[in-house]
mmCIF file of C-alpha atoms in Angstrom:
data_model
loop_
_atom_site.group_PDB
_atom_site.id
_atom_site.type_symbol
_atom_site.label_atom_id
_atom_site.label_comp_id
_atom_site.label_asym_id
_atom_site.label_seq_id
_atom_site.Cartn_x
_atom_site.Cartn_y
_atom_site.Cartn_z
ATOM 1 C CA UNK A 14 86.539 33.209 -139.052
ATOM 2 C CA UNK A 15 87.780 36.694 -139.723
ATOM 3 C CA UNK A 16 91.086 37.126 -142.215
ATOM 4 C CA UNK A 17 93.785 39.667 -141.671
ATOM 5 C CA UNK A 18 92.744 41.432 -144.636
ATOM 6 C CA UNK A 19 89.092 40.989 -143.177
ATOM 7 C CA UNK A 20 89.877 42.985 -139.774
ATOM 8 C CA UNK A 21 91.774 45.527 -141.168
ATOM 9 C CA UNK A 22 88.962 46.522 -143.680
ATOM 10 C CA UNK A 23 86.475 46.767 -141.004
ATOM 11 C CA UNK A 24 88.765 49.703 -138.928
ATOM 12 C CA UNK A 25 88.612 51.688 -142.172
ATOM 13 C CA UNK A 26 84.826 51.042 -142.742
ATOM 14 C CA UNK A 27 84.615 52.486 -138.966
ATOM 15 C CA UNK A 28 86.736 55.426 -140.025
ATOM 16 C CA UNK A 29 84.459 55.944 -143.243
ATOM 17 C CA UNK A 30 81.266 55.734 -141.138
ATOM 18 C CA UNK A 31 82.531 58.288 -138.796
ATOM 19 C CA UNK A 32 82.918 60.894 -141.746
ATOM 20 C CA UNK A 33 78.983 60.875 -142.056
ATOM 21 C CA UNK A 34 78.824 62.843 -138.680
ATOM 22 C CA UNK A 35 75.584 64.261 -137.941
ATOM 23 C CA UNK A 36 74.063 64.600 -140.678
ATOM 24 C CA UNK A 37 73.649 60.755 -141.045
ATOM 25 C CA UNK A 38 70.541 60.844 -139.080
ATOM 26 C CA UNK A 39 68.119 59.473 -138.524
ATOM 27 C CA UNK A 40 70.140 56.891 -140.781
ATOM 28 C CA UNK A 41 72.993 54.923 -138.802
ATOM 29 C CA UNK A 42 76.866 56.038 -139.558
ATOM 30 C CA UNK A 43 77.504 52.936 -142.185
ATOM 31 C CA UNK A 44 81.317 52.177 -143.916
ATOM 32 C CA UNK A 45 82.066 49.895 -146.445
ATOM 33 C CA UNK A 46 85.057 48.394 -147.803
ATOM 34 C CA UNK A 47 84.837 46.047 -150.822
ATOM 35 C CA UNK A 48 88.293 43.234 -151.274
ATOM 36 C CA UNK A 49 89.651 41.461 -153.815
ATOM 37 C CA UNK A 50 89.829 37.491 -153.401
ATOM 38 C CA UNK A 51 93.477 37.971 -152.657
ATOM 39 C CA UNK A 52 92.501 40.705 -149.905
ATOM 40 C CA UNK A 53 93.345 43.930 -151.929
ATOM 41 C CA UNK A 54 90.934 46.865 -151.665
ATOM 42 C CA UNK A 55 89.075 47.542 -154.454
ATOM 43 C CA UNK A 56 86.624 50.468 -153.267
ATOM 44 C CA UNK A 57 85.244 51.793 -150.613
ATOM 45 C CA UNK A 58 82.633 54.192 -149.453
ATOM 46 C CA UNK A 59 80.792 55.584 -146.729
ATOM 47 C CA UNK A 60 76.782 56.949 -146.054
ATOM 48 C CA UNK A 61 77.649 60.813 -146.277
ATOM 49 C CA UNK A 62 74.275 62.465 -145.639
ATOM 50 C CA UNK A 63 70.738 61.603 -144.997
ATOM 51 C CA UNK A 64 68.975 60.762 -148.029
ATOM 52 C CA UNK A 65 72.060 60.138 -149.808
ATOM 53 C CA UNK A 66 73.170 56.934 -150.966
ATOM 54 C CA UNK A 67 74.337 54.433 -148.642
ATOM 55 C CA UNK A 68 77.713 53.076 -147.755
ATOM 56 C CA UNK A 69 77.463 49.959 -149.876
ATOM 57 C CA UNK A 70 76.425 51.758 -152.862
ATOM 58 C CA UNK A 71 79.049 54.491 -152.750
ATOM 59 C CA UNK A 72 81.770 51.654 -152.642
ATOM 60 C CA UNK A 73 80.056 49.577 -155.588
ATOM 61 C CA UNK A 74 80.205 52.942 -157.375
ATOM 62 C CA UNK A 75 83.545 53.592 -156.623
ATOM 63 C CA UNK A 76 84.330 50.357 -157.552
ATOM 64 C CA UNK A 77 83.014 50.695 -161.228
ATOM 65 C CA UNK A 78 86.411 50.242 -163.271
ATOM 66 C CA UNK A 79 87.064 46.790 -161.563
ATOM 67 C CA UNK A 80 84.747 43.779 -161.599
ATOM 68 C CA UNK A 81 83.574 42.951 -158.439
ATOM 69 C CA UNK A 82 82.526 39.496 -158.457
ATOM 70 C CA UNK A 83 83.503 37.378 -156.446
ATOM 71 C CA UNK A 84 84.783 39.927 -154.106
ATOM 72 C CA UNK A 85 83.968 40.565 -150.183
ATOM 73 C CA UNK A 86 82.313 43.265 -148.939
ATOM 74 C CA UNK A 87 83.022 44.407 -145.191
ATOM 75 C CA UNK A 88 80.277 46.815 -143.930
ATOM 76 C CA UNK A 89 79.759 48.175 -140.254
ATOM 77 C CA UNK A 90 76.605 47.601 -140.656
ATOM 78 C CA UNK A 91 74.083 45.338 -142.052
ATOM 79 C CA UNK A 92 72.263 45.996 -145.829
ATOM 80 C CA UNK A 93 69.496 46.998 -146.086
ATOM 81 C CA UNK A 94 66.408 44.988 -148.316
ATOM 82 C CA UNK A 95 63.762 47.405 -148.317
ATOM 83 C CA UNK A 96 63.099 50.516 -150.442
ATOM 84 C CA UNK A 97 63.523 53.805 -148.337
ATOM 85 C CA UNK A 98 64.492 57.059 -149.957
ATOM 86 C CA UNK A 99 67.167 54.813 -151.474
ATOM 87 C CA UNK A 100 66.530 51.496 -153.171
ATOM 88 C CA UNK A 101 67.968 48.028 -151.373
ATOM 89 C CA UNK A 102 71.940 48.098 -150.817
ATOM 90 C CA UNK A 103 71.237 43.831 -150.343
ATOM 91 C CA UNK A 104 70.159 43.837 -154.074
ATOM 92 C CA UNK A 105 72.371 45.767 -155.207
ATOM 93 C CA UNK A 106 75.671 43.459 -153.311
ATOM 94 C CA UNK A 107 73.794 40.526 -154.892
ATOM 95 C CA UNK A 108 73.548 42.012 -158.246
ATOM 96 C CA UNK A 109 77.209 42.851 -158.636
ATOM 97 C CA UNK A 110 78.339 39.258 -157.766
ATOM 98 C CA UNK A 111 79.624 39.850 -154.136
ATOM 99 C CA UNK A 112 80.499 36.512 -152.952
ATOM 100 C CA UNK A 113 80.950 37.268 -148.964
ATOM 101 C CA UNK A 114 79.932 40.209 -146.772
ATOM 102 C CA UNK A 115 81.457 40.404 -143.372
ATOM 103 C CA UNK A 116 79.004 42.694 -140.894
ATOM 104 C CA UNK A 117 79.839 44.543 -138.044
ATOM 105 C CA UNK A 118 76.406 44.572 -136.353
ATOM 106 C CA UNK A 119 72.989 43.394 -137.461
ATOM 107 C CA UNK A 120 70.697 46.827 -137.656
ATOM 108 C CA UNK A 121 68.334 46.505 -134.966
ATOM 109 C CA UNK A 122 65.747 48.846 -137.197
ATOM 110 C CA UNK A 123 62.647 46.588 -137.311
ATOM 111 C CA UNK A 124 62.459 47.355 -141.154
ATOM 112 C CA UNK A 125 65.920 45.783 -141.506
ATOM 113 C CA UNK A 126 66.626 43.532 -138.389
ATOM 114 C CA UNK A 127 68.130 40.652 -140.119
ATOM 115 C CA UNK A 128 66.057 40.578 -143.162
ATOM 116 C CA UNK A 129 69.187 42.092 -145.071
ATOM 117 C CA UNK A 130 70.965 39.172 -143.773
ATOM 118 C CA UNK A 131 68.914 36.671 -144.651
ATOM 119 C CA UNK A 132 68.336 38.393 -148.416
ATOM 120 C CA UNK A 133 71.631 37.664 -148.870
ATOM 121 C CA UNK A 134 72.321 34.190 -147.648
ATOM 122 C CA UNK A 135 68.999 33.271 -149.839
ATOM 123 C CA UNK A 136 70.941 34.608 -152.941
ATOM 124 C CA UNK A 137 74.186 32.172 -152.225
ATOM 125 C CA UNK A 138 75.701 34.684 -150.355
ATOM 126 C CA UNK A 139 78.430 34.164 -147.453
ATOM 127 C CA UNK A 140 77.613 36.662 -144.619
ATOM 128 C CA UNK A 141 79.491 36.469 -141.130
ATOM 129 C CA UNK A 142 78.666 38.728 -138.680
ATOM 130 C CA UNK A 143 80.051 40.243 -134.999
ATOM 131 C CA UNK A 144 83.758 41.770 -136.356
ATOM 132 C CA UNK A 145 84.282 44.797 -134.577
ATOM 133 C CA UNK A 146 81.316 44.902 -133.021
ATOM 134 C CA UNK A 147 81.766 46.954 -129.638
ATOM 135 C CA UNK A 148 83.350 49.598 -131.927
ATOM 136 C CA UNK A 149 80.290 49.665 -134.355
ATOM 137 C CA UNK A 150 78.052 50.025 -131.735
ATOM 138 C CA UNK A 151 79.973 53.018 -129.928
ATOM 139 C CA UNK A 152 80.117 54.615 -133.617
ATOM 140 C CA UNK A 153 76.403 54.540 -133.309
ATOM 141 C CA UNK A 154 75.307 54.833 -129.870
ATOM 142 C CA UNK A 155 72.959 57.837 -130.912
ATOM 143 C CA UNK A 156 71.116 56.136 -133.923
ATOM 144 C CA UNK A 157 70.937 52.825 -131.635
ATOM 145 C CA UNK A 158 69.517 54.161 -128.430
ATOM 146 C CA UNK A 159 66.811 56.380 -131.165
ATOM 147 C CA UNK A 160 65.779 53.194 -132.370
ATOM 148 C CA UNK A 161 65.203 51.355 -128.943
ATOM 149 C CA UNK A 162 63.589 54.769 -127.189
ATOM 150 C CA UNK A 163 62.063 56.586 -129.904
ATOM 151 C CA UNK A 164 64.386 59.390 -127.927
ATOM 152 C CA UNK A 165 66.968 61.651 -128.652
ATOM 153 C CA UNK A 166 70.477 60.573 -127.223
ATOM 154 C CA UNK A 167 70.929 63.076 -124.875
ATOM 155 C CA UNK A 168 74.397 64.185 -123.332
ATOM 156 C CA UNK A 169 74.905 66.589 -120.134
ATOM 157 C CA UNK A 170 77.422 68.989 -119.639
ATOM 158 C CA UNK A 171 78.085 69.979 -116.623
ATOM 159 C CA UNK A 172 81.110 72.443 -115.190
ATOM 160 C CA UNK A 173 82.067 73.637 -112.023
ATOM 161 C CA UNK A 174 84.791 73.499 -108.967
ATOM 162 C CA UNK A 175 86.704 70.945 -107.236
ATOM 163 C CA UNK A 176 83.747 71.179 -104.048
ATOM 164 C CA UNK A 177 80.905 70.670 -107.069
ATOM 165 C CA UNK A 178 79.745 74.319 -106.951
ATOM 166 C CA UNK A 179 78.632 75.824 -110.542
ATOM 167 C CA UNK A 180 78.531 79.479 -109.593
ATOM 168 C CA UNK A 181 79.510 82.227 -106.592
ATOM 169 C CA UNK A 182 77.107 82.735 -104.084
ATOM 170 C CA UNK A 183 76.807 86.442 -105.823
ATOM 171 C CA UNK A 184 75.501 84.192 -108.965
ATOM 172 C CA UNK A 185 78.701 84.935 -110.853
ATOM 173 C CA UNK A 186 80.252 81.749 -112.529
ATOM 174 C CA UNK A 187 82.294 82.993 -115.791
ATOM 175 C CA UNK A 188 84.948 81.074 -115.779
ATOM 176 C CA UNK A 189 85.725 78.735 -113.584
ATOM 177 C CA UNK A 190 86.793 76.019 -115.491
ATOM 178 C CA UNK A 191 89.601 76.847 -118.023
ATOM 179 C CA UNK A 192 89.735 78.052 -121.808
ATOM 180 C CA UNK A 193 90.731 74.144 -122.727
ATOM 181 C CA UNK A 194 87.580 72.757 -121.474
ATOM 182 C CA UNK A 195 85.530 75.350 -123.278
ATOM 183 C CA UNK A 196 86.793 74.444 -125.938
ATOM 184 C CA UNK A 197 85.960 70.974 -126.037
ATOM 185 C CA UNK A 198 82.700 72.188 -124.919
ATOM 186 C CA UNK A 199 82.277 74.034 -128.365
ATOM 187 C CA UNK A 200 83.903 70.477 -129.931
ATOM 188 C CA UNK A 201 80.204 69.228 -128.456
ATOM 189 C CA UNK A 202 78.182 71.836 -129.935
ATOM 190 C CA UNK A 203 79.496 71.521 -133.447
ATOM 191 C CA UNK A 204 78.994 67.536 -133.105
ATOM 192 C CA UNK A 205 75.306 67.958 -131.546
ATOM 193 C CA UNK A 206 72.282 68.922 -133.292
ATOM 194 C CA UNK A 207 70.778 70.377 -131.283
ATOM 195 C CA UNK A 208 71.835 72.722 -127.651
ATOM 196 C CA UNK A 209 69.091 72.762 -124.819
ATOM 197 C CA UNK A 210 69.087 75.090 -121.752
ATOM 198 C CA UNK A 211 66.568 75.714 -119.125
ATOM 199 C CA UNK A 212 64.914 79.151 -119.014
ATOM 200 C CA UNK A 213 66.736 79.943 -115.601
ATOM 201 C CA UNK A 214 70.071 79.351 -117.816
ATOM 202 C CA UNK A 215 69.161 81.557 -120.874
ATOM 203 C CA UNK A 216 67.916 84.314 -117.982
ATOM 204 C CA UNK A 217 70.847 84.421 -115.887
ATOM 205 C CA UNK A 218 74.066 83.225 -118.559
ATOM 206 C CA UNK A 219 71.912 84.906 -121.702
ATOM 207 C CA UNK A 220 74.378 82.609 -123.853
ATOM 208 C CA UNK A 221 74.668 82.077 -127.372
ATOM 209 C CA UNK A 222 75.279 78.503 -127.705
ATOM 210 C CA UNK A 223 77.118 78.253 -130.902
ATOM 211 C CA UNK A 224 79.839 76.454 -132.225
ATOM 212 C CA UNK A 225 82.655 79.411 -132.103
ATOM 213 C CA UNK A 226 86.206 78.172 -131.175
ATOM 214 C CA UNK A 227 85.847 75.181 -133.616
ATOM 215 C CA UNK A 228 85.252 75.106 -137.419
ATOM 216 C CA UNK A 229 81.598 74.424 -137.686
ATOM 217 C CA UNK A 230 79.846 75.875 -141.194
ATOM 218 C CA UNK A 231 76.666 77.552 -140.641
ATOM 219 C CA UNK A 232 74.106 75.261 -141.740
ATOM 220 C CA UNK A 233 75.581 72.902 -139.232
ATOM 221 C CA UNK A 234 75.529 75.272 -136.317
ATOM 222 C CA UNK A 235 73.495 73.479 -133.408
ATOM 223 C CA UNK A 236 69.938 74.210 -132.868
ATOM 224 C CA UNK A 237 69.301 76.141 -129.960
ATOM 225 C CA UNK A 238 66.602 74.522 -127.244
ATOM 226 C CA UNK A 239 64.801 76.736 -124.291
ATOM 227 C CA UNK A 240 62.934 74.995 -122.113
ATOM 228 C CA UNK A 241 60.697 77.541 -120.695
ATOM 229 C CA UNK A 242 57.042 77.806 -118.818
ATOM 230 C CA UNK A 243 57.484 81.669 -118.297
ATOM 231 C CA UNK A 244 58.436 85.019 -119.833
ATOM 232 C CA UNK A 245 62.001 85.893 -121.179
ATOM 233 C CA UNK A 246 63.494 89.382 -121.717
ATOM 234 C CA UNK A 247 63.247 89.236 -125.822
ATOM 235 C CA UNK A 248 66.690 91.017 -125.878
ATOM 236 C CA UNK A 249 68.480 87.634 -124.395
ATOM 237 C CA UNK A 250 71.464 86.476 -127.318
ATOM 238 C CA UNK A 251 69.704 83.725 -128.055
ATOM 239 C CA UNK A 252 66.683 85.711 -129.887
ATOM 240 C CA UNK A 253 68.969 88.502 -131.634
ATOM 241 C CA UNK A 254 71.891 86.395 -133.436
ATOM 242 C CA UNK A 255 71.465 84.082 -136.291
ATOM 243 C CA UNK A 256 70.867 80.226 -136.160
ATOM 244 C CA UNK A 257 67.563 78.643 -134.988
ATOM 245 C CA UNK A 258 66.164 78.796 -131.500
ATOM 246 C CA UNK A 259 63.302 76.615 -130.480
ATOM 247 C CA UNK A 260 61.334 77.911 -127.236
ATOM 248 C CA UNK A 261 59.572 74.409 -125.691
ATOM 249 C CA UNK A 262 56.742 75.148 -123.513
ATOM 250 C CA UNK A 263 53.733 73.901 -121.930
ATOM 251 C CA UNK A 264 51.836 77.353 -122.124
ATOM 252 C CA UNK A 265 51.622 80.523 -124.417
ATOM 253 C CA UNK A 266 54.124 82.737 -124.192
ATOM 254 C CA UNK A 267 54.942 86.009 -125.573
ATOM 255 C CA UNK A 268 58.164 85.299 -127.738
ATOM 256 C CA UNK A 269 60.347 87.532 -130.282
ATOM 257 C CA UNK A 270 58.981 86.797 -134.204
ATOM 258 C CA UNK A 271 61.301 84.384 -135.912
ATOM 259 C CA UNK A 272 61.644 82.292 -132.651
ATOM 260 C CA UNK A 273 59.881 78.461 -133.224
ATOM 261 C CA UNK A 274 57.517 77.258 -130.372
ATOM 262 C CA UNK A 275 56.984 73.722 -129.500
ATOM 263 C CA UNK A 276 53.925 73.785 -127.379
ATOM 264 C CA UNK A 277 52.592 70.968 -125.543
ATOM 265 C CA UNK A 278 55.786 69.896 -124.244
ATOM 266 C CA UNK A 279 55.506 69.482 -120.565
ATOM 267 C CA UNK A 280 58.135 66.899 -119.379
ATOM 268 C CA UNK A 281 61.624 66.277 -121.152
ATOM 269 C CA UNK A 282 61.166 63.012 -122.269
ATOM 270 C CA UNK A 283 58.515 64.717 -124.377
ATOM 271 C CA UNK A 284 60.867 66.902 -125.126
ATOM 272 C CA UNK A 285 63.486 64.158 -126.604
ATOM 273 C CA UNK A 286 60.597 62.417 -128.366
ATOM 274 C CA UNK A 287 59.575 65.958 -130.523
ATOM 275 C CA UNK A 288 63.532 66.352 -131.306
ATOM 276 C CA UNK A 289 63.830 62.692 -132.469
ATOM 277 C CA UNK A 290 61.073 63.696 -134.876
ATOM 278 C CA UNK A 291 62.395 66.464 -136.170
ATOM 279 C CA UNK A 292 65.485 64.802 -136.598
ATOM 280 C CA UNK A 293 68.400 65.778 -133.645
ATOM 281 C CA UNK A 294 69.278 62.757 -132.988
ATOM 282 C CA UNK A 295 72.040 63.770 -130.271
ATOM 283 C CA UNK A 296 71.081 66.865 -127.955
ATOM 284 C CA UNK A 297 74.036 68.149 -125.718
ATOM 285 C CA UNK A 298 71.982 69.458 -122.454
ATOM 286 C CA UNK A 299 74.272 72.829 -120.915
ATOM 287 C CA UNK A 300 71.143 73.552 -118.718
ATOM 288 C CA UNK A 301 71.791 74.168 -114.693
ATOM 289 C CA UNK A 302 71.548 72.374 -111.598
ATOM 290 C CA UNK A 303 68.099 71.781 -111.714
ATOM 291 C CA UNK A 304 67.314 70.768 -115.512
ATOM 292 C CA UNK A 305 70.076 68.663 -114.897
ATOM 293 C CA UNK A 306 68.837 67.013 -111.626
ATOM 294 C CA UNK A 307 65.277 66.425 -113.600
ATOM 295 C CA UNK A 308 66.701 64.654 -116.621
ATOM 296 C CA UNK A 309 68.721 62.193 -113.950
ATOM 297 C CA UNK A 310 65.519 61.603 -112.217
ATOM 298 C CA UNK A 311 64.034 60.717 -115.425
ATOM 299 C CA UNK A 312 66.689 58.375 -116.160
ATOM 300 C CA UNK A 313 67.094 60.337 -119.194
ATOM 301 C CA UNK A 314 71.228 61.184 -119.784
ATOM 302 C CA UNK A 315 72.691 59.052 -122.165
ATOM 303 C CA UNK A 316 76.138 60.280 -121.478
ATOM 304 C CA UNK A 317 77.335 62.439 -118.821
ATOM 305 C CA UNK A 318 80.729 64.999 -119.044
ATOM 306 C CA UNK A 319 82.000 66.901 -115.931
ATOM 307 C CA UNK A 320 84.738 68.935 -116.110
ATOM 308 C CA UNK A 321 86.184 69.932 -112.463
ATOM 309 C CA UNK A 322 88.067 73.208 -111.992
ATOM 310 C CA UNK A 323 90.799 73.125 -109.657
ATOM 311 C CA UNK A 324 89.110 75.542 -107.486
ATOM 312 C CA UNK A 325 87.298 76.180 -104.444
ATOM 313 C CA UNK A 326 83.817 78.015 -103.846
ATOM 314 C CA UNK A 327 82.353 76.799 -100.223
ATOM 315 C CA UNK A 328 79.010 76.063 -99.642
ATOM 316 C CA UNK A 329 77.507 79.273 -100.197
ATOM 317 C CA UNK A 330 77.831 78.580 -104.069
ATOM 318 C CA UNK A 331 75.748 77.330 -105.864
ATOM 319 C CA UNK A 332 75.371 73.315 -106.132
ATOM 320 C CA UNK A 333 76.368 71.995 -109.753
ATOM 321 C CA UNK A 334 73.128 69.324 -109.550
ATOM 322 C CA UNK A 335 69.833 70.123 -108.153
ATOM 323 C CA UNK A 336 67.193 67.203 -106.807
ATOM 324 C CA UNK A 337 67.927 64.281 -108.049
ATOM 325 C CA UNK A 338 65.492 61.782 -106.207
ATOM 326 C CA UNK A 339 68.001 60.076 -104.549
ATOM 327 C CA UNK A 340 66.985 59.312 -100.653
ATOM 328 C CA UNK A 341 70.012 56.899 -100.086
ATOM 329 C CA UNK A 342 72.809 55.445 -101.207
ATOM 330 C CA UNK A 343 71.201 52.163 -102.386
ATOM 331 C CA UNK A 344 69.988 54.683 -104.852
ATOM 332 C CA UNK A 345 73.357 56.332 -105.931
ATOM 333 C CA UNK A 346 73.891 57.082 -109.703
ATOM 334 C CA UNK A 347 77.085 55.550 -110.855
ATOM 335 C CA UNK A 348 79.113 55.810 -114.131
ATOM 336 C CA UNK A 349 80.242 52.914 -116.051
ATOM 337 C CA UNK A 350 82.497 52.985 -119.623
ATOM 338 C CA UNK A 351 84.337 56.197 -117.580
ATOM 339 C CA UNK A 352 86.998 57.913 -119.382
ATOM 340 C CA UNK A 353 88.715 60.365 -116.929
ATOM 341 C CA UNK A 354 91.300 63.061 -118.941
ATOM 342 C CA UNK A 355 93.053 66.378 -118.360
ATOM 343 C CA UNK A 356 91.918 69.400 -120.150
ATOM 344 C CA UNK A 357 93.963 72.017 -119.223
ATOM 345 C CA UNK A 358 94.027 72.570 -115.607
ATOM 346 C CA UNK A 359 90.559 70.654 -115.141
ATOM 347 C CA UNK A 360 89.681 66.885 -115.082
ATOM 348 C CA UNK A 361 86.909 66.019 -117.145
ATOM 349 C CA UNK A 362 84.697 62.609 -116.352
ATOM 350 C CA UNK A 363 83.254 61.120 -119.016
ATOM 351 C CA UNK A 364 80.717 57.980 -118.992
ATOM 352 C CA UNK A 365 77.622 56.767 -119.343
ATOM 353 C CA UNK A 366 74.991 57.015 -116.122
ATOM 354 C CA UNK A 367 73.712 53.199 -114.816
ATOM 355 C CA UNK A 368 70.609 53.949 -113.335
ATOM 356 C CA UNK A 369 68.733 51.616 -110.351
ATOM 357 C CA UNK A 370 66.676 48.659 -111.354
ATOM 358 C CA UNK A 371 63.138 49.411 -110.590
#
């Protein structure tokens, strides 16, 4: 059972975790809220930055001109017991004289995965687990779905008019959605570590893919992805303006100095797996119809934005999806967890993509 005091601690340790952003991975967005026995807060903290300390740390060492023991710790997410770039946050609850620690989630990380939990109970510890918990786990969607795949989370952007074209049959396609959605497009980019576009996207759009009509500092500018198997013009944006750009291929091309190659990648899942590694954990896909239609096929979109302009093009535009395997309608893609909202003059449809048993 869950006290008053109890709940409200865990929205604030959500709130905390959120304030790690990005640059939590590949470590999960953690909060932590530490309360007296009469349900005061004493401290609290939050994981900032990979590599830094975590959440339950941070609170015990903003905690360090009251005595914690005997106090209750409410954390999103379950301590840690093993010695990573930090040392244990379960030792270090135990060693202050925590009493009870109410968790959000247990941390499905096989080097954690309930051993923090049971560190803790073996030291006289109360734990209780499950407050909050559909919150926690939308707070980490991206660090949960990188443990289970090994993956980046990836999430597609897509744009175009009421009758699902993307561009003019003359190719032309700037703008058809209005200046409110592209701004929460650039909301995307500054929240996403990395931007990926096909090579038929960098040719024809030659866009920048920066963060530009939000704050976003430089160092935390988006990386920017080509997928590409053939030559591009080395005068395209995306070569001559600063920030990193990452060409991934499956053969040698001739690229610009200063731009990284990937080689070797020849599908997009590999793709995903060689950004987990080099930790972007959530990749925001602005690629066209047909990149699109092949990570849908795949079975590879995480999470899936349209916005829909309030205009007409006719079926000599272009389509806003390409291919996307599906023969009939027993084989439909659907959207579940949908969140349909107004920005601007355009509807944007937000959800996550349920894909056919096989």
């Amino acid at each position: 059972m869950f006290s008053k005091f109890e709940r409200a601690a865990m929205k604030r340790a959500v709130e905390l975790a959120a304030g790690g952003g990005k640059k939590a991975f590949p470590n999960p967005r953690v909060g932590a809220v530490i309360l007296s026995s009469e349900g005061d807060v004493v401290a609290e903290g939050f994981h900032a930055f990979h590599g830094g300390a975590h959440a339950e740390r941070n609170a015990l060492t903003n905690a360090a001109d009251f005595d914690v023991k005997g106090c209750t710790m409410v954390v999103t997410l379950e301590p840690c017991s093993h010695f990573g770039k930090t040392p244990p946050c379960a030792l270090a609850i135990a060693e202050a004289g925590i009493t009870r620690v109410v968790v959000g989630i247990e941390d499905p990380n096989p080097l954690v995965s309930g051993q923090g939990i049971d560190f803790l109970k073996e030291r006289g510890i109360e734990v209780e687990t499950g407050l909050l918990a559909e919150e926690v786990e939308k707070l980490n969607e991206v660090y949960l779905h990188y443990i289970s795949t090994g993956r980046s989370f990836l999430h597609l952007k897509m744009a175009g008019s009421l009758d699902g074209r993307s561009a003019a049959a003359d190719g032309s396609s700037r703008w058809i959605t209005g200046p409110e959605s592209r701004k929460r497009v650039h909301e995307y980019r500054r929240d996403s570590h990395a931007v990926l576009i096909g090579r038929g996207t960098a040719v024809a759009d030659d866009p920048e893919l920066t963060a530009r009509s939000v704050e976003c500092p430089e160092d935390q500018q988006p990386v920017r992805i080509v997928l590409a198997n053939s030559e591009m013009s080395d005068k395209l944006k995306l070569f001559n303006s600063p920030g990193r750009t990452v060409v991934a291929t499956a053969k040698k091309l001739n690229l610009p100095n200063g731009v990284e190659v990937w080689m070797g990648i020849e599908t997009p899942a590999q793709l995903l797996e060689r950004t987990a590694e080099e930790g972007f954990g959530l990749i925001l896909c602005e690629g066209g119809g047909s990149l699109a239609a092949s990570l849908l096929r795949n079975h590879l979109v995480d999470r899936l934005s349209i916005f829909s302009a309030p205009a007409i093009l006719g079926s000599r535009g272009f389509p806003l999806l390409g291919d996307a395997g599906i023969e009939s309608i027993a084989d439909i893609l659907r959207m579940e967890n949908v969140n349909v909202t107004r920005t601007g003059q355009d509807i944007l449809t937000e959800g996550q993509v349920v894909y056919r048993a096989d």
